[in-house]
PDB file of C-alpha atoms in Angstrom:
ATOM      1  CA  MET A  29      13.735  11.235 -32.410  1.00 40.00           C
ATOM      2  CA  SER A  30      12.064   9.069 -35.001  1.00 39.00           C
ATOM      3  CA  ALA A  31       8.105   9.101 -35.648  1.00 39.00           C
ATOM      4  CA  ARG A  32       8.058   5.609 -34.250  1.00 41.00           C
ATOM      5  CA  GLU A  33       9.555   7.336 -30.664  1.00 49.00           C
ATOM      6  CA  PRO A  34       7.477   7.936 -27.798  1.00 56.00           C
ATOM      7  CA  ASP A  35       8.088  11.715 -26.856  1.00 63.00           C
ATOM      8  CA  PHE A  36       8.382  11.700 -23.113  1.00 78.00           C
ATOM      9  CA  THR A  37       9.576  15.288 -22.637  1.00 76.00           C
ATOM     10  CA  GLY A  38       6.189  16.874 -21.639  1.00 87.00           C
ATOM     11  CA  SER A  39       5.964  14.964 -18.382  1.00 94.00           C
ATOM     12  CA  VAL A  40       7.331  15.781 -15.494  1.00 97.00           C
ATOM     13  CA  VAL A  41       8.169  12.607 -14.021  1.00 97.00           C
ATOM     14  CA  LEU A  42       8.937  10.683 -17.453  1.00 97.00           C
ATOM     15  CA  ALA A  43      11.345  13.039 -18.959  1.00 95.00           C
ATOM     16  CA  ALA A  44      12.895  12.750 -15.401  1.00 96.00           C
ATOM     17  CA  LEU A  45      13.463   9.254 -16.432  1.00 96.00           C
ATOM     18  CA  GLY A  46      15.029   9.994 -19.817  1.00 94.00           C
ATOM     19  CA  ALA A  47      15.645   6.900 -21.935  1.00 94.00           C
ATOM     20  CA  ASP A  48      14.764   4.367 -18.879  1.00 96.00           C
ATOM     21  CA  ALA A  49      10.773   5.680 -19.725  1.00 96.00           C
ATOM     22  CA  ALA A  50      10.613   3.461 -22.464  1.00 96.00           C
ATOM     23  CA  ARG A  51      11.225   0.545 -20.212  1.00 97.00           C
ATOM     24  CA  LEU A  52       8.358   1.216 -17.876  1.00 97.00           C
ATOM     25  CA  HIS A  53       5.171  -0.686 -18.227  1.00 98.00           C
ATOM     26  CA  PRO A  54       3.119   0.749 -20.720  1.00 97.00           C
ATOM     27  CA  MET A  55       0.306   1.542 -18.360  1.00 97.00           C
ATOM     28  CA  LEU A  56       2.571   3.273 -16.042  1.00 98.00           C
ATOM     29  CA  GLN A  57       3.628   5.180 -19.008  1.00 97.00           C
ATOM     30  CA  ARG A  58       0.533   5.813 -19.635  1.00 96.00           C
ATOM     31  CA  ARG A  59      -0.255   6.963 -16.062  1.00 97.00           C
ATOM     32  CA  PHE A  60       2.747   9.053 -15.707  1.00 97.00           C
ATOM     33  CA  GLY A  61       2.430  10.766 -18.908  1.00 96.00           C
ATOM     34  CA  VAL A  62       0.058  13.179 -17.746  1.00 95.00           C
ATOM     35  CA  SER A  63       1.415  16.748 -19.068  1.00 94.00           C
ATOM     36  CA  THR A  64      -0.662  19.582 -20.391  1.00 93.00           C
ATOM     37  CA  ALA A  65       0.659  18.451 -23.987  1.00 92.00           C
ATOM     38  CA  ALA A  66      -0.252  15.040 -23.270  1.00 92.00           C
ATOM     39  CA  GLY A  67      -4.491  16.460 -23.158  1.00 90.00           C
ATOM     40  CA  TYR A  68      -5.681  14.216 -20.538  1.00 94.00           C
ATOM     41  CA  SER A  69      -5.342  13.882 -16.415  1.00 95.00           C
ATOM     42  CA  CYS A  70      -5.207  10.775 -14.445  1.00 97.00           C
ATOM     43  CA  VAL A  71      -7.496   9.618 -11.554  1.00 97.00           C
ATOM     44  CA  GLY A  72      -7.411   6.546  -9.723  1.00 98.00           C
ATOM     45  CA  ARG A  73      -9.691   4.538  -7.475  1.00 98.00           C
ATOM     46  CA  GLY A  74      -9.383   1.652  -5.421  1.00 98.00           C
ATOM     47  CA  VAL A  75      -8.091   0.197  -1.588  1.00 98.00           C
ATOM     48  CA  MET A  76      -5.313   0.060   0.526  1.00 98.00           C
ATOM     49  CA  ASP A  77      -4.710  -2.658   1.872  1.00 98.00           C
ATOM     50  CA  ARG A  78      -2.752  -2.009   4.821  1.00 97.00           C
ATOM     51  CA  LEU A  79      -2.482   1.725   5.643  1.00 96.00           C
ATOM     52  CA  TRP A  80       0.221   1.506   8.684  1.00 93.00           C
ATOM     53  CA  HIS A  81       2.269   3.896  11.150  1.00 90.00           C
ATOM     54  CA  GLY A  82       4.923   3.558  13.469  1.00 84.00           C
ATOM     55  CA  PRO A  83       5.033   3.421  17.040  1.00 78.00           C
ATOM     56  CA  ALA A  84       3.404   5.584  19.117  1.00 75.00           C
ATOM     57  CA  TRP A  85       5.901   7.880  19.519  1.00 71.00           C
ATOM     58  CA  THR A  86       5.666   8.959  15.815  1.00 75.00           C
ATOM     59  CA  LEU A  87       2.171  10.021  16.106  1.00 71.00           C
ATOM     60  CA  PRO A  88       2.783  13.620  17.119  1.00 65.00           C
ATOM     61  CA  PHE A  89       4.689  14.082  14.260  1.00 70.00           C
ATOM     62  CA  LEU A  90       2.129  12.193  11.781  1.00 72.00           C
ATOM     63  CA  HIS A  91      -0.779  14.385  13.544  1.00 65.00           C
ATOM     64  CA  LEU A  92       1.211  18.121  12.873  1.00 67.00           C
ATOM     65  CA  GLY A  93       2.172  16.905   9.611  1.00 64.00           C
ATOM     66  CA  ALA A  94      -1.894  16.101   8.812  1.00 66.00           C
ATOM     67  CA  TRP A  95      -2.741  19.575   9.704  1.00 69.00           C
ATOM     68  CA  ARG A  96      -1.515  20.818   6.188  1.00 75.00           C
ATOM     69  CA  ASN A  97      -2.184  17.300   4.428  1.00 78.00           C
ATOM     70  CA  ILE A  98       1.322  16.198   4.289  1.00 79.00           C
ATOM     71  CA  LEU A  99       0.924  13.000   6.912  1.00 77.00           C
ATOM     72  CA  VAL A 100      -1.417  10.521   7.340  1.00 86.00           C
ATOM     73  CA  PRO A 101      -1.718   9.345  11.142  1.00 84.00           C
ATOM     74  CA  ASP A 102      -3.708   6.410  10.887  1.00 91.00           C
ATOM     75  CA  ALA A 103      -4.037   2.759  10.566  1.00 92.00           C
ATOM     76  CA  GLY A 104      -6.196   0.289   8.946  1.00 95.00           C
ATOM     77  CA  SER A 105      -6.874  -1.977   6.621  1.00 97.00           C
ATOM     78  CA  ASP A 106      -9.638  -1.985   3.320  1.00 97.00           C
ATOM     79  CA  VAL A 107      -9.010   2.069   3.374  1.00 97.00           C
ATOM     80  CA  PRO A 108     -10.953   3.460   0.156  1.00 97.00           C
ATOM     81  CA  PHE A 109      -8.464   5.147  -1.719  1.00 97.00           C
ATOM     82  CA  SER A 110      -8.150   7.713  -4.543  1.00 98.00           C
ATOM     83  CA  VAL A 111      -5.396   9.888  -6.183  1.00 98.00           C
ATOM     84  CA  GLU A 112      -6.034  12.643  -8.647  1.00 97.00           C
ATOM     85  CA  ASN A 113      -3.456  14.102 -11.229  1.00 97.00           C
ATOM     86  CA  TYR A 114      -3.804  17.045 -13.135  1.00 96.00           C
ATOM     87  CA  ALA A 115      -1.400  18.863 -15.137  1.00 95.00           C
ATOM     88  CA  TYR A 116      -1.125  22.722 -15.089  1.00 94.00           C
ATOM     89  CA  VAL A 117       1.323  25.754 -15.943  1.00 94.00           C
ATOM     90  CA  ASP A 118       1.753  27.027 -11.817  1.00 95.00           C
ATOM     91  CA  SER A 119       2.124  30.891 -11.150  1.00 94.00           C
ATOM     92  CA  PHE A 120       5.880  30.841 -12.028  1.00 95.00           C
ATOM     93  CA  GLY A 121       5.278  29.340 -15.188  1.00 94.00           C
ATOM     94  CA  ARG A 122       6.541  25.575 -14.494  1.00 95.00           C
ATOM     95  CA  GLU A 123       4.653  22.125 -15.826  1.00 95.00           C
ATOM     96  CA  THR A 124       3.151  21.064 -12.309  1.00 96.00           C
ATOM     97  CA  VAL A 125       1.178  18.204 -11.855  1.00 96.00           C
ATOM     98  CA  THR A 126      -0.908  17.451  -8.664  1.00 97.00           C
ATOM     99  CA  VAL A 127      -0.673  14.303  -6.480  1.00 97.00           C
ATOM    100  CA  VAL A 128      -3.573  14.300  -4.264  1.00 97.00           C
ATOM    101  CA  ARG A 129      -4.286  11.328  -1.939  1.00 96.00           C
ATOM    102  CA  THR A 130      -7.027  10.580  -0.117  1.00 97.00           C
ATOM    103  CA  PHE A 131      -7.615   7.685   1.984  1.00 97.00           C
ATOM    104  CA  GLU A 132     -11.232   7.264   3.541  1.00 96.00           C
ATOM    105  CA  ILE A 133     -10.764   6.252   7.106  1.00 95.00           C
ATOM    106  CA  ALA A 134     -14.327   6.406   8.477  1.00 89.00           C
ATOM    107  CA  PRO A 135     -17.612   7.392   6.607  1.00 87.00           C
ATOM    108  CA  SER A 136     -17.022  10.690   8.167  1.00 84.00           C
ATOM    109  CA  ARG A 137     -13.114  11.022   8.594  1.00 89.00           C
ATOM    110  CA  ARG A 138     -10.847  11.463   5.004  1.00 92.00           C
ATOM    111  CA  ARG A 139      -7.479  12.023   5.245  1.00 93.00           C
ATOM    112  CA  ARG A 140      -5.556  13.740   2.360  1.00 93.00           C
ATOM    113  CA  PHE A 141      -1.674  13.699   1.001  1.00 93.00           C
ATOM    114  CA  ASP A 142      -1.274  16.518  -0.884  1.00 94.00           C
ATOM    115  CA  ALA A 143       1.783  17.123  -3.033  1.00 95.00           C
ATOM    116  CA  THR A 144       2.448  19.013  -6.499  1.00 97.00           C
ATOM    117  CA  LEU A 145       5.219  17.793  -8.932  1.00 98.00           C
ATOM    118  CA  VAL A 146       7.566  19.783 -11.024  1.00 97.00           C
ATOM    119  CA  ALA A 147      10.524  19.347 -13.120  1.00 93.00           C
ATOM    120  CA  ASP A 148      14.276  19.823 -11.623  1.00 92.00           C
ATOM    121  CA  GLY A 149      16.755  18.308 -14.178  1.00 87.00           C
ATOM    122  CA  PRO A 150      17.813  14.985 -15.685  1.00 90.00           C
ATOM    123  CA  GLY A 151      16.802  12.193 -12.865  1.00 94.00           C
ATOM    124  CA  ARG A 152      14.967  14.635 -10.924  1.00 95.00           C
ATOM    125  CA  VAL A 153      11.587  15.609  -9.449  1.00 97.00           C
ATOM    126  CA  LEU A 154      10.755  18.630  -7.040  1.00 97.00           C
ATOM    127  CA  ASP A 155       7.668  17.455  -5.044  1.00 96.00           C
ATOM    128  CA  TYR A 156       6.130  20.326  -3.010  1.00 96.00           C
ATOM    129  CA  LEU A 157       4.317  18.548  -0.192  1.00 93.00           C
ATOM    130  CA  GLY A 158       1.318  20.090   1.738  1.00 91.00           C
ATOM    131  CA  THR A 159      -1.587  22.532   0.817  1.00 93.00           C
ATOM    132  CA  HIS A 160       1.041  25.429   0.983  1.00 92.00           C
ATOM    133  CA  GLN A 161       3.869  23.742  -0.152  1.00 94.00           C
ATOM    134  CA  HIS A 162       6.221  24.246   2.818  1.00 87.00           C
ATOM    135  CA  LEU A 163       8.134  20.724   2.200  1.00 88.00           C
ATOM    136  CA  ALA A 164      10.328  21.071  -1.097  1.00 93.00           C
ATOM    137  CA  VAL A 165      11.630  17.484  -1.572  1.00 94.00           C
ATOM    138  CA  ASP A 166      14.237  15.670  -4.129  1.00 96.00           C
ATOM    139  CA  LEU A 167      13.017  12.860  -5.566  1.00 97.00           C
ATOM    140  CA  ARG A 168      14.836  10.335  -7.568  1.00 97.00           C
ATOM    141  CA  PRO A 169      12.720   8.064  -9.690  1.00 98.00           C
ATOM    142  CA  SER A 170      14.080   5.022 -11.665  1.00 98.00           C
ATOM    143  CA  VAL A 171      12.821   1.888 -13.215  1.00 98.00           C
ATOM    144  CA  LEU A 172      12.937  -1.240 -12.005  1.00 98.00           C
ATOM    145  CA  ALA A 173      13.968  -4.848 -13.929  1.00 98.00           C
ATOM    146  CA  ASP A 174      10.230  -5.819 -14.335  1.00 98.00           C
ATOM    147  CA  GLY A 175       9.212  -2.174 -15.262  1.00 98.00           C
ATOM    148  CA  ARG A 176       7.959  -1.182 -12.209  1.00 98.00           C
ATOM    149  CA  LEU A 177       8.677   2.614 -11.296  1.00 98.00           C
ATOM    150  CA  ARG A 178      10.534   3.102  -8.126  1.00 98.00           C
ATOM    151  CA  ILE A 179      10.933   6.433  -6.474  1.00 98.00           C
ATOM    152  CA  VAL A 180      13.130   7.672  -3.425  1.00 97.00           C
ATOM    153  CA  SER A 181      13.204  11.046  -1.915  1.00 95.00           C
ATOM    154  CA  SER A 182      15.978  12.675  -0.527  1.00 92.00           C
ATOM    155  CA  ALA A 183      16.988  16.370   0.478  1.00 90.00           C
ATOM    156  CA  GLN A 184      14.050  18.001   2.397  1.00 90.00           C
ATOM    157  CA  ARG A 185      13.984  21.839   2.925  1.00 92.00           C
ATOM    158  CA  PHE A 186      11.571  24.096   4.998  1.00 86.00           C
ATOM    159  CA  TYR A 187      10.074  27.237   3.467  1.00 90.00           C
ATOM    160  CA  GLU A 188       7.557  29.664   5.487  1.00 83.00           C
ATOM    161  CA  GLY A 189       7.830  33.822   4.131  1.00 82.00           C
ATOM    162  CA  ARG A 190      11.487  34.323   5.381  1.00 83.00           C
ATOM    163  CA  VAL A 191      12.063  31.121   7.058  1.00 80.00           C
ATOM    164  CA  ALA A 192      13.647  28.494   5.010  1.00 87.00           C
ATOM    165  CA  PHE A 193      15.923  25.461   6.448  1.00 80.00           C
ATOM    166  CA  ARG A 194      17.314  22.329   5.212  1.00 85.00           C
ATOM    167  CA  PHE A 195      15.992  19.224   7.277  1.00 71.00           C
ATOM    168  CA  PRO A 196      18.999  17.196   8.882  1.00 66.00           C
ATOM    169  CA  MET A 197      18.368  13.526   7.671  1.00 64.00           C
ATOM    170  CA  LEU A 198      18.377  12.397  11.137  1.00 59.00           C
ATOM    171  CA  PHE A 199      14.892  14.147  12.042  1.00 64.00           C
ATOM    172  CA  SER A 200      12.990  13.704   8.770  1.00 73.00           C
ATOM    173  CA  GLY A 201      12.377  10.471   6.686  1.00 82.00           C
ATOM    174  CA  THR A 202      13.041   8.733   3.567  1.00 91.00           C
ATOM    175  CA  ALA A 203      10.025   8.067   1.572  1.00 93.00           C
ATOM    176  CA  GLU A 204      10.394   5.076  -1.302  1.00 97.00           C
ATOM    177  CA  LEU A 205       7.381   4.219  -3.499  1.00 98.00           C
ATOM    178  CA  ILE A 206       7.032   1.668  -5.955  1.00 98.00           C
ATOM    179  CA  GLU A 207       4.075   1.337  -8.575  1.00 98.00           C
ATOM    180  CA  GLY A 208       3.669  -1.352 -10.971  1.00 98.00           C
ATOM    181  CA  TYR A 209       0.969  -2.818 -12.943  1.00 98.00           C
ATOM    182  CA  ASP A 210      -0.655  -5.916 -12.445  1.00 98.00           C
ATOM    183  CA  GLU A 211      -1.723  -7.327 -15.975  1.00 97.00           C
ATOM    184  CA  ALA A 212      -4.057 -10.310 -14.472  1.00 98.00           C
ATOM    185  CA  ARG A 213      -6.063  -8.296 -12.564  1.00 98.00           C
ATOM    186  CA  GLY A 214      -6.191  -5.086 -14.474  1.00 98.00           C
ATOM    187  CA  ARG A 215      -5.056  -2.879 -11.493  1.00 98.00           C
ATOM    188  CA  TYR A 216      -2.082  -0.273 -10.630  1.00 98.00           C
ATOM    189  CA  THR A 217      -0.468  -1.500  -7.452  1.00 98.00           C
ATOM    190  CA  ILE A 218       1.310   0.893  -4.925  1.00 98.00           C
ATOM    191  CA  GLU A 219       3.764   0.190  -2.040  1.00 98.00           C
ATOM    192  CA  VAL A 220       4.932   3.324  -0.186  1.00 97.00           C
ATOM    193  CA  ALA A 221       7.007   3.158   3.104  1.00 96.00           C
ATOM    194  CA  VAL A 222       8.793   6.389   4.949  1.00 92.00           C
ATOM    195  CA  SER A 223      11.448   5.538   7.558  1.00 90.00           C
ATOM    196  CA  ASN A 224      13.837   7.055   9.280  1.00 83.00           C
ATOM    197  CA  GLU A 225      17.747   5.852   8.911  1.00 81.00           C
ATOM    198  CA  ARG A 226      17.726   6.038  12.790  1.00 80.00           C
ATOM    199  CA  PHE A 227      14.308   5.274  14.152  1.00 79.00           C
ATOM    200  CA  GLY A 228      13.167   2.826  11.419  1.00 86.00           C
ATOM    201  CA  PRO A 229       9.783   2.802   9.890  1.00 90.00           C
ATOM    202  CA  LEU A 230       7.311   5.870  10.788  1.00 88.00           C
ATOM    203  CA  ALA A 231       4.364   5.612   8.128  1.00 91.00           C
ATOM    204  CA  GLY A 232       2.738   3.701   4.815  1.00 94.00           C
ATOM    205  CA  TYR A 233       0.114   1.828   2.636  1.00 96.00           C
ATOM    206  CA  SER A 234      -0.007  -0.874   0.119  1.00 98.00           C
ATOM    207  CA  GLY A 235      -2.891  -1.677  -2.307  1.00 98.00           C
ATOM    208  CA  SER A 236      -4.321  -1.458  -5.623  1.00 98.00           C
ATOM    209  CA  PHE A 237      -6.736   0.566  -7.818  1.00 98.00           C
ATOM    210  CA  THR A 238      -7.792   1.340 -11.148  1.00 98.00           C
ATOM    211  CA  CYS A 239      -7.295   4.322 -13.028  1.00 98.00           C
ATOM    212  CA  GLU A 240      -9.724   6.387 -15.469  1.00 97.00           C
ATOM    213  CA  PHE A 241      -7.992   9.205 -17.860  1.00 96.00           C
ATOM    214  CA  PRO A 242     -10.160  11.914 -18.541  1.00 94.00           C
ATOM    215  CA  PRO A 243      -9.651  14.400 -21.460  1.00 91.00           C
ATOM    216  CA  VAL A 244      -8.570  17.755 -20.779  1.00 85.00           C
ATOM    217  CA  VAL A 245     -11.605  20.273 -21.400  1.00 73.00           C
ATOM    218  CA  GLY A 246     -10.636  23.815 -20.630  1.00 66.00           C
ATOM    219  CA  ASP A 247      -9.267  24.517 -17.165  1.00 69.00           C
ATOM    220  CA  ALA A 248      -9.601  20.970 -16.186  1.00 71.00           C
ATOM    221  CA  VAL A 249      -7.829  21.106 -12.553  1.00 88.00           C
ATOM    222  CA  PRO A 250     -10.369  21.487 -10.021  1.00 92.00           C
ATOM    223  CA  PRO A 251      -9.702  23.800  -7.529  1.00 92.00           C
ATOM    224  CA  ALA A 252      -9.715  21.587  -4.395  1.00 92.00           C
ATOM    225  CA  VAL A 253      -6.574  19.782  -5.698  1.00 94.00           C
ATOM    226  CA  ARG A 254      -4.570  23.258  -6.226  1.00 94.00           C
ATOM    227  CA  PRO A 255      -1.979  24.171  -3.324  1.00 94.00           C
ATOM    228  CA  LEU A 256      -3.464  27.287  -1.554  1.00 92.00           C
ATOM    229  CA  ARG A 257       0.039  28.836  -1.766  1.00 93.00           C
ATOM    230  CA  GLU A 258       2.485  28.486  -4.291  1.00 95.00           C
ATOM    231  CA  GLU A 259       6.682  28.384  -3.354  1.00 93.00           C
ATOM    232  CA  GLN A 260       9.199  29.069  -6.244  1.00 92.00           C
ATOM    233  CA  ARG A 261      12.387  28.297  -3.845  1.00 89.00           C
ATOM    234  CA  ARG A 262      13.382  24.997  -4.773  1.00 86.00           C
TER     235      ARG A 262
END
């Protein structure tokens, strides 16, 4: 690698993209370049123009996920939002990045959607969902022609103690995330939709936010964004 070529190998997401990471919008390269080697974190704040869920029968499923900060069973517009990305090395020695999303549903009510990302080889990222990393989800990142980032989920596995099983996709959801950067507004844009191959849309949100990139000082990972339990199984 020449001195002029950017080195994305330290970032969980950019390393999975390989050479395609260079096609991302530079502001997305910065946002997803968070790593222990990079020396900075990323904290975004903004508004979700729309927060939505599917038909009423999906609500029990969404509320069950909300118990461990996995799903958001609410709907609304102009919802204040934050996302916190901190890099650290977990107890198993893996480079890890937090993705903690908080939705201010009402002045006295918040919902969180917690995830931690670890590398899983070329073209793949492993996403542990929830406060106890009960769900392990395979993610496939790619770069769109206009420089936006697209991430699609696939296989999902549940872990709790000795219990481990793979979710049949018929009873689960596939998530698609698209993030971009609007230069005219100086804001990141995001669209997320979770759907089931048979039953259709389940939940999602869309909006925009700005980011700060605070430098890492000591152990810069707030305890509140770390999972309460770490899972080694992939």
